[in-house]
PDB file of C-alpha atoms in Angstrom:
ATOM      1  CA  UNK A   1     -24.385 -12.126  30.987  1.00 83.00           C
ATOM      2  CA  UNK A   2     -20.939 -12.248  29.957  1.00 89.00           C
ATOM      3  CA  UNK A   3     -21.728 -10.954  26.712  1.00 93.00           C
ATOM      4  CA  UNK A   4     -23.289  -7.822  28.514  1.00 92.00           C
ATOM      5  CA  UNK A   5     -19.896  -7.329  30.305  1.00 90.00           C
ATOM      6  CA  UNK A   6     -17.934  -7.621  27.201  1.00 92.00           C
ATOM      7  CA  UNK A   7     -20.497  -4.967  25.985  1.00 94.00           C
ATOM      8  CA  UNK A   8     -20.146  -2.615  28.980  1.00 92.00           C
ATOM      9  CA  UNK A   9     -16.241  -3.053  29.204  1.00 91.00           C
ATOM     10  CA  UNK A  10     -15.880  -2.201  25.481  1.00 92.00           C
ATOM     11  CA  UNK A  11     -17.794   0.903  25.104  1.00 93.00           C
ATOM     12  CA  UNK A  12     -17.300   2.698  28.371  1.00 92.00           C
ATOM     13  CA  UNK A  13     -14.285   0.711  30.338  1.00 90.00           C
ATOM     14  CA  UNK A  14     -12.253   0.317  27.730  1.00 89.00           C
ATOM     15  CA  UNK A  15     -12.747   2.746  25.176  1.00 91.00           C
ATOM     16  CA  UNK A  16     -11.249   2.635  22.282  1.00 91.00           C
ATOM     17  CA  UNK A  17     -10.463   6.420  21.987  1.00 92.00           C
ATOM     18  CA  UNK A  18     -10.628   7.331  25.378  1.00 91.00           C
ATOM     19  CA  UNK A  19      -8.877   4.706  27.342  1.00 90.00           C
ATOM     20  CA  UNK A  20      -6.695   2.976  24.843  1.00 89.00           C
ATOM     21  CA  UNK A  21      -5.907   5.791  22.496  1.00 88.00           C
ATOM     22  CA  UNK A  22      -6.607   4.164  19.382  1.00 89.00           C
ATOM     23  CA  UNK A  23      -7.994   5.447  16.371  1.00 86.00           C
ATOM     24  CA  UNK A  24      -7.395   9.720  17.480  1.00 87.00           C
ATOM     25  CA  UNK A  25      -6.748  10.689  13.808  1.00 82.00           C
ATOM     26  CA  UNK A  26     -10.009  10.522  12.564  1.00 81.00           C
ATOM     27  CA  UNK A  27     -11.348  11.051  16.272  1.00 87.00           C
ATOM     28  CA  UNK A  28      -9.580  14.951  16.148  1.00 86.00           C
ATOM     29  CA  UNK A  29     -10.101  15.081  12.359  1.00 82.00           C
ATOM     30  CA  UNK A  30     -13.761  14.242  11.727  1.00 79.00           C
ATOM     31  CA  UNK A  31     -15.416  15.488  14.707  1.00 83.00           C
ATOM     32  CA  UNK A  32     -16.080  19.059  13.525  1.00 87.00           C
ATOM     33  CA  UNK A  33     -19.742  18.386  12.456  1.00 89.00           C
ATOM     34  CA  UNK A  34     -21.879  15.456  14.139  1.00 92.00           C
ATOM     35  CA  UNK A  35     -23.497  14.266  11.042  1.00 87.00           C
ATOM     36  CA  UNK A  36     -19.695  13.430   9.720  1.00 84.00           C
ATOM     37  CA  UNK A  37     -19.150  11.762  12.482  1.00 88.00           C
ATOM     38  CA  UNK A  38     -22.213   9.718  12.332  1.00 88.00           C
ATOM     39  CA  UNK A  39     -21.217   9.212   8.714  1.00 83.00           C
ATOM     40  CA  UNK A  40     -17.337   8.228   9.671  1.00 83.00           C
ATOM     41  CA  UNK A  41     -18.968   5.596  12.768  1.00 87.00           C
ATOM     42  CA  UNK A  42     -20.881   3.910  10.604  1.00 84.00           C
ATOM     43  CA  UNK A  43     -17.760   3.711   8.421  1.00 81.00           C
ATOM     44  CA  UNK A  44     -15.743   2.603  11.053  1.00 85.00           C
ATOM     45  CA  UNK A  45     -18.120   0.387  12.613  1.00 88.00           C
ATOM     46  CA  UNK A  46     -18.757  -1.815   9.441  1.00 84.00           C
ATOM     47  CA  UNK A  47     -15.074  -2.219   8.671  1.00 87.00           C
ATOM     48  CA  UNK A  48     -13.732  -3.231  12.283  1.00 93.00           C
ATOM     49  CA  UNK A  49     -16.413  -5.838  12.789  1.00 94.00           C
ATOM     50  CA  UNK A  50     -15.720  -7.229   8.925  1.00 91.00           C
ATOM     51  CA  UNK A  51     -12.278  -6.915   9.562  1.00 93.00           C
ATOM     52  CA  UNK A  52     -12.191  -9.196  12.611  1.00 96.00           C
ATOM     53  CA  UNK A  53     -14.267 -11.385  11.167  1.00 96.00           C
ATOM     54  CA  UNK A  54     -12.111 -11.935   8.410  1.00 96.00           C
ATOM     55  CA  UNK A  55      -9.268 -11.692  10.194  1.00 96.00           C
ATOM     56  CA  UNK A  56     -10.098 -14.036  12.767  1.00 97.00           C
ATOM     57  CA  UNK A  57     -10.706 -16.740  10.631  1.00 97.00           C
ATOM     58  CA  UNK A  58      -7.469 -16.154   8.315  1.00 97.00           C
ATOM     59  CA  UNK A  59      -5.453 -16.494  11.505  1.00 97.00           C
ATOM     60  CA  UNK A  60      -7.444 -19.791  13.164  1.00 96.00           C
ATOM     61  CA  UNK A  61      -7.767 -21.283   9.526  1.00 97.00           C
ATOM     62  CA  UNK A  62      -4.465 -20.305   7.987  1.00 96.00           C
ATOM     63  CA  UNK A  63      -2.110 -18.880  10.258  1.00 96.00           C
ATOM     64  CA  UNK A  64      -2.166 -20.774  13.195  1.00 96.00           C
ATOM     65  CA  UNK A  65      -2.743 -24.246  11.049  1.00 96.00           C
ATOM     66  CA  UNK A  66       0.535 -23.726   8.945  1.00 96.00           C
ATOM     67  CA  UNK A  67       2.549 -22.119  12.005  1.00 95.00           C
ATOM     68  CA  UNK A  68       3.034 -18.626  10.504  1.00 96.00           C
ATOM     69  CA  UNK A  69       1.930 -16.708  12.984  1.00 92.00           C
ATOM     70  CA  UNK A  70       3.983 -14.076  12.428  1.00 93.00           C
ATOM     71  CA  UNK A  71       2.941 -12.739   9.631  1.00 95.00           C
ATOM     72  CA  UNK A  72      -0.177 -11.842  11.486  1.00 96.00           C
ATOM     73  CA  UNK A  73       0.437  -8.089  10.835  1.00 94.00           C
ATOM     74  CA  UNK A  74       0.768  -8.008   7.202  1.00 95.00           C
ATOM     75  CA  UNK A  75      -1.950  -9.947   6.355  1.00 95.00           C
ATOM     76  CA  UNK A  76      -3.712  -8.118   8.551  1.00 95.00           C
ATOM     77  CA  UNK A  77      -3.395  -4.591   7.397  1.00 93.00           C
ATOM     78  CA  UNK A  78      -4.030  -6.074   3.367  1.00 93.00           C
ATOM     79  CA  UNK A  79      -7.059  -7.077   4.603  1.00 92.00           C
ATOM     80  CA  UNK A  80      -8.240  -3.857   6.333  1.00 92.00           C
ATOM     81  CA  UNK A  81      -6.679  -2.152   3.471  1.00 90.00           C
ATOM     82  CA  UNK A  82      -8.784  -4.063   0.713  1.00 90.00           C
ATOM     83  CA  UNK A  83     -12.076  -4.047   3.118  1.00 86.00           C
ATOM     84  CA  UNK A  84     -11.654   0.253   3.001  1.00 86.00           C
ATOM     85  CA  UNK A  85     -11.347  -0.103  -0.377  1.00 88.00           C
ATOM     86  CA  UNK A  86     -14.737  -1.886  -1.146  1.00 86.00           C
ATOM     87  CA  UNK A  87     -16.088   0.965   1.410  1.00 81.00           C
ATOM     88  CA  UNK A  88     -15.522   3.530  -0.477  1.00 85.00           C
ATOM     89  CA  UNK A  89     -16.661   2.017  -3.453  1.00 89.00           C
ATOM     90  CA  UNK A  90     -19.834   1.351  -1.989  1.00 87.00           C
ATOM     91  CA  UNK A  91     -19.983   5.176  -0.320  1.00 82.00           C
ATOM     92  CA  UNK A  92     -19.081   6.286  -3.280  1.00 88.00           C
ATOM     93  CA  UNK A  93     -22.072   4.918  -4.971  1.00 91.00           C
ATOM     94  CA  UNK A  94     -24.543   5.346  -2.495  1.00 89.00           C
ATOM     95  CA  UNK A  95     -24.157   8.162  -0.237  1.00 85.00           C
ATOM     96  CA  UNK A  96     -21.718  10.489  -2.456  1.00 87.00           C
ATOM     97  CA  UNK A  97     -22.306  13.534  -0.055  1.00 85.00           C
ATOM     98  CA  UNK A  98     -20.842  11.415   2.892  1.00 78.00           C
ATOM     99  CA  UNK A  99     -18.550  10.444   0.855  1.00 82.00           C
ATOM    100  CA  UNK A 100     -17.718  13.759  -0.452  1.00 82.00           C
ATOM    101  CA  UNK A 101     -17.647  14.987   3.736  1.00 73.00           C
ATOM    102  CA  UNK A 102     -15.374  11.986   4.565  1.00 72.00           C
ATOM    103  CA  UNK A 103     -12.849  13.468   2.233  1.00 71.00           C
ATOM    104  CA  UNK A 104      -9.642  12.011   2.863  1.00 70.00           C
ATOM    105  CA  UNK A 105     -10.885  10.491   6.298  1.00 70.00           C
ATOM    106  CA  UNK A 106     -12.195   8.075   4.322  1.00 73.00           C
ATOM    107  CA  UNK A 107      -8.871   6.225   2.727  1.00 78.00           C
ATOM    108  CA  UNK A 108      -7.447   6.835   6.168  1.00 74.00           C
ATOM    109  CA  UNK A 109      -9.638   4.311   7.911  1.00 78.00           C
ATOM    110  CA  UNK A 110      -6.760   1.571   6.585  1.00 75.00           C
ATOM    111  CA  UNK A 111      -4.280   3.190   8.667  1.00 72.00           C
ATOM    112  CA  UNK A 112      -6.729   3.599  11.530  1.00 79.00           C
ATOM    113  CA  UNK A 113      -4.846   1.730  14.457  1.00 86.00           C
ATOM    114  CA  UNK A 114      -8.132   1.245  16.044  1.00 91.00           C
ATOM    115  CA  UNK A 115      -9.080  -1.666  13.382  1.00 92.00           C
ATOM    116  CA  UNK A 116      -5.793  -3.147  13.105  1.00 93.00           C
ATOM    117  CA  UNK A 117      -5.996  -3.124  17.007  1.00 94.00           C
ATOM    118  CA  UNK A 118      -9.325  -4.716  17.939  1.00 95.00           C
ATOM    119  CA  UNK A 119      -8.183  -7.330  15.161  1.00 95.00           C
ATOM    120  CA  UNK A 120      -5.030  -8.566  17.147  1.00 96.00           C
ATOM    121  CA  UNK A 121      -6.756  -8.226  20.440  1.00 95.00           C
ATOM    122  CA  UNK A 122      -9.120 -10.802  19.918  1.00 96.00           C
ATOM    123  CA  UNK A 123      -6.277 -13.071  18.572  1.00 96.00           C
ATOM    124  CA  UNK A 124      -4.694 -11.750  21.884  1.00 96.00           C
ATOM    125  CA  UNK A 125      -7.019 -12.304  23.918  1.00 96.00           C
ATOM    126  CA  UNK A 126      -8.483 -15.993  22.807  1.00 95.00           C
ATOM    127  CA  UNK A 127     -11.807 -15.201  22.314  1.00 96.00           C
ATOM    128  CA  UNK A 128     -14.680 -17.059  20.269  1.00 96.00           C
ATOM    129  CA  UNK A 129     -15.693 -16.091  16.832  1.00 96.00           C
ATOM    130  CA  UNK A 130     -19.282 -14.622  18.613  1.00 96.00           C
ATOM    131  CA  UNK A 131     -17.358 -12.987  21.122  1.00 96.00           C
ATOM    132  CA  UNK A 132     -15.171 -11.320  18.678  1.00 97.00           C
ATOM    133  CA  UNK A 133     -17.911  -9.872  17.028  1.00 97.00           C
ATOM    134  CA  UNK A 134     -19.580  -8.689  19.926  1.00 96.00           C
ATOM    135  CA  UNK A 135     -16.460  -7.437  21.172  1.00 97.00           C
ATOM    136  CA  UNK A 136     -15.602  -5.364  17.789  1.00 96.00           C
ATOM    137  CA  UNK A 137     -19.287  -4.537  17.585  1.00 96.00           C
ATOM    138  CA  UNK A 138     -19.149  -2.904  21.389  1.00 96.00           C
ATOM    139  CA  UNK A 139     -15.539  -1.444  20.580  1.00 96.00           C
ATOM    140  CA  UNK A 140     -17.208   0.034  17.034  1.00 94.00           C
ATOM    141  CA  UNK A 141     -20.491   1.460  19.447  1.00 95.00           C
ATOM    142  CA  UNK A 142     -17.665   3.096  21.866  1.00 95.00           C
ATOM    143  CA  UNK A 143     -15.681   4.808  18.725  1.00 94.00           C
ATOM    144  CA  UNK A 144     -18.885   6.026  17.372  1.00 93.00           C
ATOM    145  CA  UNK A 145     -19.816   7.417  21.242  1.00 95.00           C
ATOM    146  CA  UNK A 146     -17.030   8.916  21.682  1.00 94.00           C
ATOM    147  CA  UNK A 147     -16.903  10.253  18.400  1.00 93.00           C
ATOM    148  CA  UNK A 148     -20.441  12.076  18.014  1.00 94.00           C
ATOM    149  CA  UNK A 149     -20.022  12.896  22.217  1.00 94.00           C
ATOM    150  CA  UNK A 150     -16.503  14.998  20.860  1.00 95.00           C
ATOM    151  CA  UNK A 151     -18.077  16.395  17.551  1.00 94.00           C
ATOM    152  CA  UNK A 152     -21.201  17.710  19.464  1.00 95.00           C
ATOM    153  CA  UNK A 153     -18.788  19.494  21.950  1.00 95.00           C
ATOM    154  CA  UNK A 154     -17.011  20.816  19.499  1.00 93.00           C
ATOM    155  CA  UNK A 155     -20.613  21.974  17.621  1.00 93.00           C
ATOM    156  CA  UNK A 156     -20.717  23.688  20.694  1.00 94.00           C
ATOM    157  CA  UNK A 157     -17.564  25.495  21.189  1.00 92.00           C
ATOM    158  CA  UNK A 158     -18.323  27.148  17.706  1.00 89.00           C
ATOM    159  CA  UNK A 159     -20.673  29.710  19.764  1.00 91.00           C
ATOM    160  CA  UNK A 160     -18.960  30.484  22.451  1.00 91.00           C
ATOM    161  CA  UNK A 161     -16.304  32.756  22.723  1.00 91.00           C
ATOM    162  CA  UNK A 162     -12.807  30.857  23.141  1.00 92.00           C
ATOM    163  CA  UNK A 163      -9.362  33.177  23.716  1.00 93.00           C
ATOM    164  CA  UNK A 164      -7.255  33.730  20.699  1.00 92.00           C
ATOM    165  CA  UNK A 165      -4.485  31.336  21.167  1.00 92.00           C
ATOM    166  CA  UNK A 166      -6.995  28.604  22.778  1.00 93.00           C
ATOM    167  CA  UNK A 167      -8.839  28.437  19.281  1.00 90.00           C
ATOM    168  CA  UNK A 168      -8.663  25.216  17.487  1.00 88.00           C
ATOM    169  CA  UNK A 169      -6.678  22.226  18.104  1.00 88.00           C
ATOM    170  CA  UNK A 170      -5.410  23.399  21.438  1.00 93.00           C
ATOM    171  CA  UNK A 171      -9.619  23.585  22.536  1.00 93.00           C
ATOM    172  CA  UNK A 172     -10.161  20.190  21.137  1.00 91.00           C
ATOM    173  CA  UNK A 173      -7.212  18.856  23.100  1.00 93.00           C
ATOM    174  CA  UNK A 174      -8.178  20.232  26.050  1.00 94.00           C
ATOM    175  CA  UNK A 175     -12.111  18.867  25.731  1.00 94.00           C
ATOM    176  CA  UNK A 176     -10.514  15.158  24.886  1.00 93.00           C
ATOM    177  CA  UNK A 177      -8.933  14.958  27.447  1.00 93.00           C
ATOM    178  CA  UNK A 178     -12.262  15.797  29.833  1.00 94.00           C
ATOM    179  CA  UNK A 179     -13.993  13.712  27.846  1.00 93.00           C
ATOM    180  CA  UNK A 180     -10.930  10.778  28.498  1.00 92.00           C
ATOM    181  CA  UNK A 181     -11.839  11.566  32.473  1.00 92.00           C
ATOM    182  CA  UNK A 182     -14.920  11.586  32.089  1.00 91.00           C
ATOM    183  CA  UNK A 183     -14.677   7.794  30.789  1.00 90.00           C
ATOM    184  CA  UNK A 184     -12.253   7.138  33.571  1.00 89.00           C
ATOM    185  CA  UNK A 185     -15.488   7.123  36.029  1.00 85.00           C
ATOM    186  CA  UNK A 186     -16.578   3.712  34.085  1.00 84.00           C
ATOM    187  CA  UNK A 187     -13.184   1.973  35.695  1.00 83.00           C
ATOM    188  CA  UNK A 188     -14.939   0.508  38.576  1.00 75.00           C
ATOM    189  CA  UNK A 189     -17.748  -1.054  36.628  1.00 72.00           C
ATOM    190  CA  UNK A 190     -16.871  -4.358  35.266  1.00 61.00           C
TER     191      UNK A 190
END
């Protein structure tokens, strides 16, 4: 059951995008099509729950052991940074269309603050090596839903008519932030 919870509280609670405002570069910039955002999810999702993997047992094996704590953020980000890398290798070989539609996206998911963030959060927060997984797992599911919920919207707003100065970025603001209230509704759950 409290597996479930973490679950629930990951993907809707606390979103990722939506409630903690993590990860809203490739959020705005990748959801123009739903199939690249599909694409960028499964991107994502692979790399966060890796990267806290890995990063979780750096920290309890290394880190913590030798009292170094602090360097928690470096080694961090070379690790995302060298787990993107063996991404796009592997996209690159494999799907080279995605690839080709995850453009510069792609490179960008190192600097993504949402996998550098669920990593120290479940340093943070003291949980088990299962319970970071599901926890990165359910925070990857909640990027992803909040991702292809956004890109379908904005599929959307491509047939309608939309005033002049309203076209764009300022739209897409305006439709995140619903979307962010929308999520809001989930507070009372867990």
């Amino acid at each position: 059951m409290e597996y479930i919870l973490l679950f629930i509280a990951a993907v809707f609670v606390n979103n990722v995008v939506l409630s903690q405002f993590l990860g809203i570069c490739p959020f705005l910039g990748v959801s123009k099509k739903i199939s690249t955002a599909i694409g960028m999810t499964g991107a994502v999702t692979f790399v966060i729950i890796l990267a806290t993997i890995v990063t979780y047992l750096i920290q309890k094996s290394i880190l913590d052991p030798f009292n170094i704590g602090f360097m928690q953020t470096i080694v961090f980000i070379l690790v995302i940074a060298a787990l993107v890398q063996m991404v796009e290798i592997i996209l690159k070989k494999v799907s080279p269309s995605l690839y080709q539609a995850l453009g510069v996206f792609l490179p960008l998911i190192t600097t993504n603050c949402c996998v550098l963030g669920v990593a120290i959060q479940v340093i943070q927060k003291d949980f088990t090596l299962l319970e970071s997984v599901v926890y990165s797992g359910s925070i990857a599911i909640g990027f992803g839903l909040a991702l292809t919920l956004f890109a379908g919207i904005r599929e959307q707003l491509e047939l309608v008519r939309i005033p002049k100065g309203m076209q764009g970025t300022p739209i897409a603001l305006v439709v995140a932030g619903l979307l962010a209230l929308a999520f809001m509704g989930f507070q009372g759950i867990c």
